[in-house]
Coordinates of C-alpha atoms and ligand atoms in Angstrom, one line a residue:
M1 CA 27.0 -73.3 106.9
S2 CA 29.9 -75.6 106.1
F3 CA 33.5 -74.3 105.8
A4 CA 33.3 -74.7 102.0
G5 CA 29.9 -72.9 102.0
I6 CA 31.4 -69.9 103.9
L7 CA 34.3 -69.8 101.5
Y8 CA 32.0 -69.8 98.5
K9 CA 29.8 -67.1 100.0
G10 CA 33.0 -64.9 100.6
Y11 CA 34.1 -65.5 97.0
E12 CA 30.6 -64.6 95.7
V13 CA 30.6 -61.3 97.7
L14 CA 34.1 -60.5 96.4
L15 CA 33.2 -61.2 92.8
A16 CA 30.0 -59.1 93.1
K17 CA 32.1 -56.2 94.3
E18 CA 34.7 -56.6 91.6
I19 CA 32.3 -56.6 88.7
K20 CA 30.7 -53.3 90.0
D21 CA 33.8 -51.4 88.9
Y22 CA 33.3 -52.2 85.2
P23 CA 30.5 -51.9 82.7
V24 CA 28.2 -55.0 82.6
P25 CA 27.1 -56.5 79.3
S26 CA 23.9 -55.0 78.0
H27 CA 22.6 -58.1 76.3
V28 CA 23.3 -61.6 77.8
A29 CA 22.1 -64.8 76.0
I30 CA 22.1 -68.2 77.6
I31 CA 22.1 -71.7 76.3
M32 CA 20.6 -73.5 79.4
D33 CA 22.0 -77.0 78.9
G34 CA 22.3 -80.2 81.0
N35 CA 18.9 -80.7 82.7
R36 CA 18.7 -84.4 81.8
R37 CA 22.3 -85.1 82.7
F38 CA 21.7 -83.4 86.0
A39 CA 18.7 -85.7 86.6
S40 CA 20.5 -88.8 85.7
K41 CA 23.5 -87.8 87.9
Y42 CA 21.2 -87.8 90.9
R43 CA 19.1 -90.8 89.6
L44 CA 16.0 -88.6 89.3
A45 CA 13.3 -88.5 86.6
R46 CA 14.0 -86.3 83.6
Y47 CA 11.2 -84.0 84.3
Y48 CA 12.8 -83.2 87.6
G49 CA 15.9 -82.0 85.9
H50 CA 13.8 -79.7 83.8
L51 CA 11.9 -78.5 86.8
K52 CA 15.1 -77.6 88.7
G53 CA 16.4 -76.0 85.5
A54 CA 13.4 -73.8 85.4
D55 CA 14.1 -72.7 89.0
T56 CA 17.6 -71.7 87.9
T57 CA 16.2 -69.6 85.1
E58 CA 14.0 -67.7 87.5
K59 CA 17.1 -67.0 89.7
V60 CA 19.2 -65.9 86.7
L61 CA 16.6 -63.3 85.8
D62 CA 17.1 -61.7 89.3
W63 CA 20.9 -62.0 89.1
S64 CA 21.0 -60.4 85.6
F65 CA 18.5 -57.6 86.0
D66 CA 19.9 -56.7 89.5
I67 CA 23.3 -56.0 88.2
G68 CA 22.1 -53.9 85.3
V69 CA 21.7 -56.3 82.3
K70 CA 19.1 -54.8 80.0
Q71 CA 18.3 -57.7 77.7
L72 CA 18.3 -61.4 78.6
T73 CA 17.7 -64.0 75.9
V74 CA 17.2 -67.6 77.0
Y75 CA 17.2 -70.7 74.8
A76 CA 14.2 -72.6 76.1
F77 CA 13.4 -74.9 73.2
S78 CA 15.1 -75.3 69.8
T79 CA 13.6 -76.5 66.5
E80 CA 15.9 -79.6 66.9
N81 CA 14.3 -80.3 70.3
F82 CA 11.1 -81.3 68.5
E83 CA 12.8 -84.6 67.8
R84 CA 12.5 -85.5 71.5
F85 CA 10.0 -88.0 72.9
D86 CA 6.4 -86.8 73.0
Q87 CA 6.2 -87.3 76.8
E88 CA 9.2 -85.1 77.4
K89 CA 8.0 -82.4 75.0
K90 CA 4.6 -82.4 76.6
Y91 CA 6.1 -81.9 80.0
L92 CA 8.5 -79.2 78.9
F93 CA 5.7 -77.3 77.1
E94 CA 3.5 -77.4 80.2
L95 CA 6.4 -76.2 82.4
I96 CA 7.3 -73.3 80.1
G97 CA 3.6 -72.4 80.0
I98 CA 3.4 -72.3 83.8
K99 CA 6.4 -70.1 83.9
F100 CA 4.9 -67.6 81.4
D101 CA 1.7 -67.5 83.5
K102 CA 3.8 -66.9 86.6
I103 CA 5.6 -64.0 84.9
C104 CA 2.3 -62.2 84.3
T105 CA 1.4 -62.2 88.0
D106 CA 4.9 -61.9 89.5
A107 CA 5.4 -58.5 91.2
R108 CA 9.1 -58.4 89.9
T109 CA 7.8 -58.2 86.3
H110 CA 5.9 -55.0 87.0
R111 CA 8.5 -53.5 89.3
R112 CA 11.2 -53.9 86.7
R113 CA 8.8 -53.0 83.8
M114 CA 10.0 -56.2 82.1
R115 CA 8.9 -56.7 78.5
V116 CA 8.6 -60.4 77.5
R117 CA 9.1 -61.3 73.8
V118 CA 9.1 -64.7 72.2
L119 CA 11.6 -65.6 69.4
G120 CA 10.8 -68.5 67.2
N121 CA 8.2 -70.2 65.1
T122 CA 5.4 -70.3 67.6
D123 CA 3.0 -71.9 65.1
L124 CA 4.8 -75.2 65.9
L125 CA 3.8 -75.0 69.6
P126 CA 0.7 -76.5 71.2
P127 CA -2.2 -73.9 71.5
A128 CA -2.1 -73.7 75.3
L129 CA 1.6 -72.7 75.4
R130 CA 1.0 -70.3 72.5
S131 CA -1.7 -68.6 74.3
S132 CA 0.3 -68.4 77.6
A133 CA 3.3 -66.9 75.7
K134 CA 1.0 -64.4 73.9
H135 CA -0.6 -63.4 77.1
A136 CA 2.8 -62.6 78.7
E137 CA 3.8 -60.6 75.6
D138 CA 0.6 -58.7 75.6
I139 CA 0.5 -57.9 79.3
T140 CA 4.1 -56.5 79.1
K141 CA 4.0 -54.9 75.7
N142 CA 4.3 -51.3 77.0
Y143 CA 7.2 -52.0 79.3
D144 CA 10.7 -50.9 78.5
G145 CA 12.7 -51.3 81.7
V146 CA 14.3 -54.6 80.9
Y147 CA 13.7 -57.3 78.2
L148 CA 13.3 -61.0 78.6
N149 CA 13.5 -62.7 75.2
V150 CA 12.5 -66.4 75.2
A151 CA 13.8 -68.4 72.3
L152 CA 11.1 -71.0 71.8
A153 CA 10.7 -73.3 68.8
Y154 CA 13.7 -71.3 67.8
G155 CA 16.3 -72.2 65.1
G156 CA 19.0 -69.7 64.0
R157 CA 19.1 -70.8 60.4
Q158 CA 15.3 -70.9 60.2
E159 CA 15.3 -67.3 61.6
L160 CA 17.5 -66.3 58.6
V161 CA 15.3 -68.2 56.2
D162 CA 12.2 -66.5 57.6
A163 CA 13.9 -63.1 57.3
A164 CA 14.8 -63.7 53.7
R165 CA 11.2 -64.7 53.0
A166 CA 9.9 -61.6 54.8
M167 CA 12.2 -59.3 52.7
A168 CA 11.2 -61.1 49.5
L169 CA 7.5 -60.5 50.3
K170 CA 8.2 -56.8 50.9
I171 CA 10.0 -56.5 47.6
R172 CA 7.1 -58.1 45.8
N173 CA 4.7 -55.7 47.5
G174 CA 6.8 -52.8 46.6
E175 CA 7.6 -51.9 50.2
L176 CA 11.3 -52.6 49.9
H177 CA 13.9 -52.1 47.2
I178 CA 16.7 -54.6 46.5
D179 CA 19.3 -51.8 46.7
D180 CA 18.1 -51.0 50.3
I181 CA 19.0 -54.4 51.7
N182 CA 21.8 -54.0 54.1
E183 CA 22.8 -55.3 57.6
E184 CA 20.2 -53.1 59.2
T185 CA 17.4 -54.3 57.0
I186 CA 18.3 -58.0 57.7
S187 CA 18.4 -57.3 61.5
N188 CA 15.0 -55.6 61.3
N189 CA 13.4 -58.7 59.6
L190 CA 14.6 -61.2 62.2
Y191 CA 12.4 -62.4 65.1
P192 CA 10.4 -61.1 66.9
S193 CA 8.2 -59.5 64.2
D194 CA 7.7 -56.2 66.2
G195 CA 11.3 -55.2 66.4
S196 CA 14.4 -57.5 66.5
I197 CA 16.6 -58.0 69.5
P198 CA 20.0 -56.2 69.7
Y199 CA 23.4 -57.8 69.2
V200 CA 24.5 -60.0 72.0
D201 CA 27.5 -59.0 74.2
L202 CA 27.9 -62.2 76.2
I203 CA 26.8 -65.7 75.5
I204 CA 26.8 -68.3 78.3
R205 CA 26.5 -72.1 77.8
T206 CA 26.3 -74.5 80.7
G207 CA 26.7 -78.3 80.7
G208 CA 30.2 -78.6 79.4
D209 CA 29.7 -78.6 75.6
E210 CA 31.3 -75.8 73.6
R211 CA 29.0 -75.3 70.7
L212 CA 26.2 -72.8 69.8
S213 CA 23.5 -75.3 68.7
N214 CA 21.9 -73.0 66.1
F215 CA 21.4 -70.1 68.6
L216 CA 21.4 -66.5 67.4
P217 CA 24.0 -66.9 64.6
W218 CA 23.3 -63.4 63.3
Q219 CA 23.2 -61.6 66.6
T220 CA 26.4 -63.2 68.0
N221 CA 28.7 -63.8 65.1
G222 CA 28.9 -60.3 63.5
N223 CA 30.0 -58.4 66.6
E224 CA 32.5 -58.7 69.4
C225 CA 30.4 -61.2 71.4
A226 CA 32.2 -62.8 74.4
A227 CA 31.5 -66.5 75.1
Y228 CA 31.6 -68.3 78.4
F229 CA 31.3 -72.1 78.4
C230 CA 31.1 -73.8 81.8
A231 CA 30.8 -77.3 83.2
P232 CA 27.9 -77.1 85.7
F233 CA 24.6 -78.5 84.4
W234 CA 21.9 -75.8 84.2
P235 CA 20.0 -76.8 87.4
E236 CA 23.3 -76.5 89.4
F237 CA 24.4 -73.2 87.9
R238 CA 25.2 -70.8 90.8
R239 CA 25.5 -67.1 91.1
I240 CA 29.3 -67.5 91.3
D241 CA 29.3 -69.1 87.9
F242 CA 27.1 -66.2 86.6
L243 CA 29.4 -63.6 88.1
R244 CA 32.5 -65.3 86.6
A245 CA 30.9 -65.1 83.2
I246 CA 30.3 -61.4 83.7
R247 CA 33.9 -61.0 84.7
T248 CA 35.1 -62.8 81.7
Y249 CA 33.1 -60.4 79.5
Q250 CA 34.6 -57.4 81.4
T251 CA 38.2 -58.7 81.2
R252 CA 37.8 -59.3 77.4
E253 CA 36.2 -55.9 76.9
H254 CA 39.0 -54.2 78.8
E255 CA 41.6 -56.1 76.7
R256 CA 39.9 -55.1 73.5
Q257 CA 39.9 -51.4 74.6
K258 CA 43.5 -51.6 75.6
N259 CA 44.5 -53.1 72.3
T260 CA 42.7 -50.4 70.4
V261 CA 44.4 -47.6 72.4
M262 CA 47.8 -49.3 71.9
R263 CA 47.3 -49.5 68.1
I264 CA 46.3 -45.9 67.9
V265 CA 49.4 -44.8 69.9
K266 CA 51.6 -47.0 67.6
L267 CA 50.1 -45.5 64.5
L268 CA 50.4 -41.9 65.7
S269 CA 54.0 -42.5 66.9
Y270 CA 55.0 -42.9 63.2
Y271 CA 55.1 -39.1 63.2
G272 CA 57.1 -38.7 66.5
K273 CA 56.0 -38.2 70.0
V274 CA 52.3 -38.7 70.6
E275 CA 50.0 -36.1 72.2
V276 CA 47.7 -37.5 74.9
E277 CA 44.8 -35.4 73.7
D278 CA 45.1 -36.9 70.2
V279 CA 45.0 -40.5 71.5
I280 CA 41.9 -39.7 73.6
C281 CA 40.1 -38.1 70.7
I282 CA 40.8 -40.8 68.2
S283 CA 40.3 -43.7 70.7
R284 CA 36.9 -42.4 71.6
R285 CA 35.8 -42.6 68.0
F286 CA 36.4 -46.4 68.1
I287 CA 35.5 -47.3 71.6
K288 CA 32.7 -45.5 73.3
I289 CA 34.2 -44.9 76.7
P290 CA 34.7 -41.8 78.8
K291 CA 37.9 -39.7 78.6
D292 CA 39.0 -40.8 82.0
D293 CA 38.9 -44.4 81.0
V294 CA 41.2 -43.7 78.1
I295 CA 43.6 -42.0 80.4
N296 CA 43.5 -45.0 82.8
I297 CA 44.3 -47.3 79.9
L298 CA 47.2 -45.1 78.9
H299 CA 48.6 -45.3 82.4
E300 CA 48.2 -49.0 82.4
L301 CA 50.1 -49.2 79.0
I302 CA 53.0 -46.9 80.1
N303 CA 53.4 -48.8 83.4
H304 CA 54.1 -52.0 81.6
N305 CA 55.9 -50.8 78.5
V306 CA 59.0 -48.6 78.3
V307 CA 58.5 -47.8 74.6
M308 CA 55.0 -46.6 75.3
H309 CA 56.2 -44.6 78.2
N310 CA 58.8 -42.8 76.1
T311 CA 56.4 -42.3 73.2
I312 CA 53.6 -40.4 75.0
K313 CA 53.7 -36.7 75.6
W314 CA 51.5 -35.7 78.6
Ligands
IPE1 C1 18.5 -78.3 78.3 O1 18.8 -79.5 78.9 C2 17.0 -78.1 78.2 C3 16.4 -78.2 76.9 C4 17.1 -78.5 75.8 C5 15.0 -78.0 76.7 P1 18.8 -80.9 78.1 O2 17.4 -81.4 78.1 O3 19.4 -80.7 76.8 O4 19.6 -81.8 79.0 P2 20.9 -82.6 78.6 O5 21.8 -81.7 77.8 O6 20.5 -83.7 77.7 O7 21.5 -83.1 79.8
IPE2 C1 20.5 -76.5 73.3 O1 20.6 -77.7 74.0 C2 19.1 -76.0 73.2 C3 18.5 -75.5 74.4 C4 19.2 -75.2 75.5 C5 17.1 -75.2 74.3 P1 20.5 -79.1 73.3 O2 20.7 -80.1 74.3 O3 19.2 -79.2 72.5 O4 21.7 -79.0 72.3 P2 22.6 -80.0 71.5 O5 21.6 -80.9 70.8 O6 23.3 -80.8 72.6 O7 23.5 -79.2 70.7
MG3 MG1 21.3 -80.8 76.0

């Protein structure tokens, strides 16, 4: 191994250790971008970029589920991608089909009890791919260990249009009342049809562009989703990049918790000195973390802020 290789390995081990101390995101969604630019960088055919990209996806499944991610949603093909040349689409559909077939026989699927679900308008796909996808869904439908959601023929706006249609149909059939439409009803009518995916905690995009390309607008915008944009093209995305993304989520999450606790202390201090137990009790209503974590955050706050130090009564 080269000197740079050794350094990278050391850094990877260090990062992996660091992230173990904090909660990992439960749901990670990835925009896997840059396959063709990777191919042209190395003067390779386009299909080779997609092939290498598919290898990265397989590795990312291991990296994610091994650290405790529960749901992984990958953007495999968008509704906009139908505009691409027939040859490229044909190759991509074949490749994605092969990967679905492999999932069915792969021991890791069954060891992890991984459920596969497809998000998107599958009617637009060729029959062979549709049947591979359906087979992977059927074979794993009773699993609930981890979830792999594949966004295929997926468009975020189309998903909202389809949800509106599904709800309108239910109203017409008397299964739903207009007054009962709320955020939960809308979530329940999104893809896939047998139970929608949960909100996203971390979204990752490779390839250097900082946009969301019609990916999961409902599931990422309404909550506190962290975003990690990075430069490597998808085929060259390494475990180090993945771990950095996780660390970004953790840092952001910690900052969010710290700000909440700080605001609560400030509000309570309006009435004089603040009892630690009150801070813990109120904080835990807003951020679902153990009591000890609130205490650690309070220590962090008083170490860096004299006013905080003088306000809190232990
Ligand atoms: C992502 O890579 C894969 C798919 C969209 C299917 P691209 O094919 O978009 O590659 P770039 O972004 O043009 O390099
Ligand atoms: C996003 O990549 C979609 C997928 C990764 C499947 P694109 O390459 O299609 O996105 P834009 O067109 O650059 O936004
Ligand atoms: Mg692209």
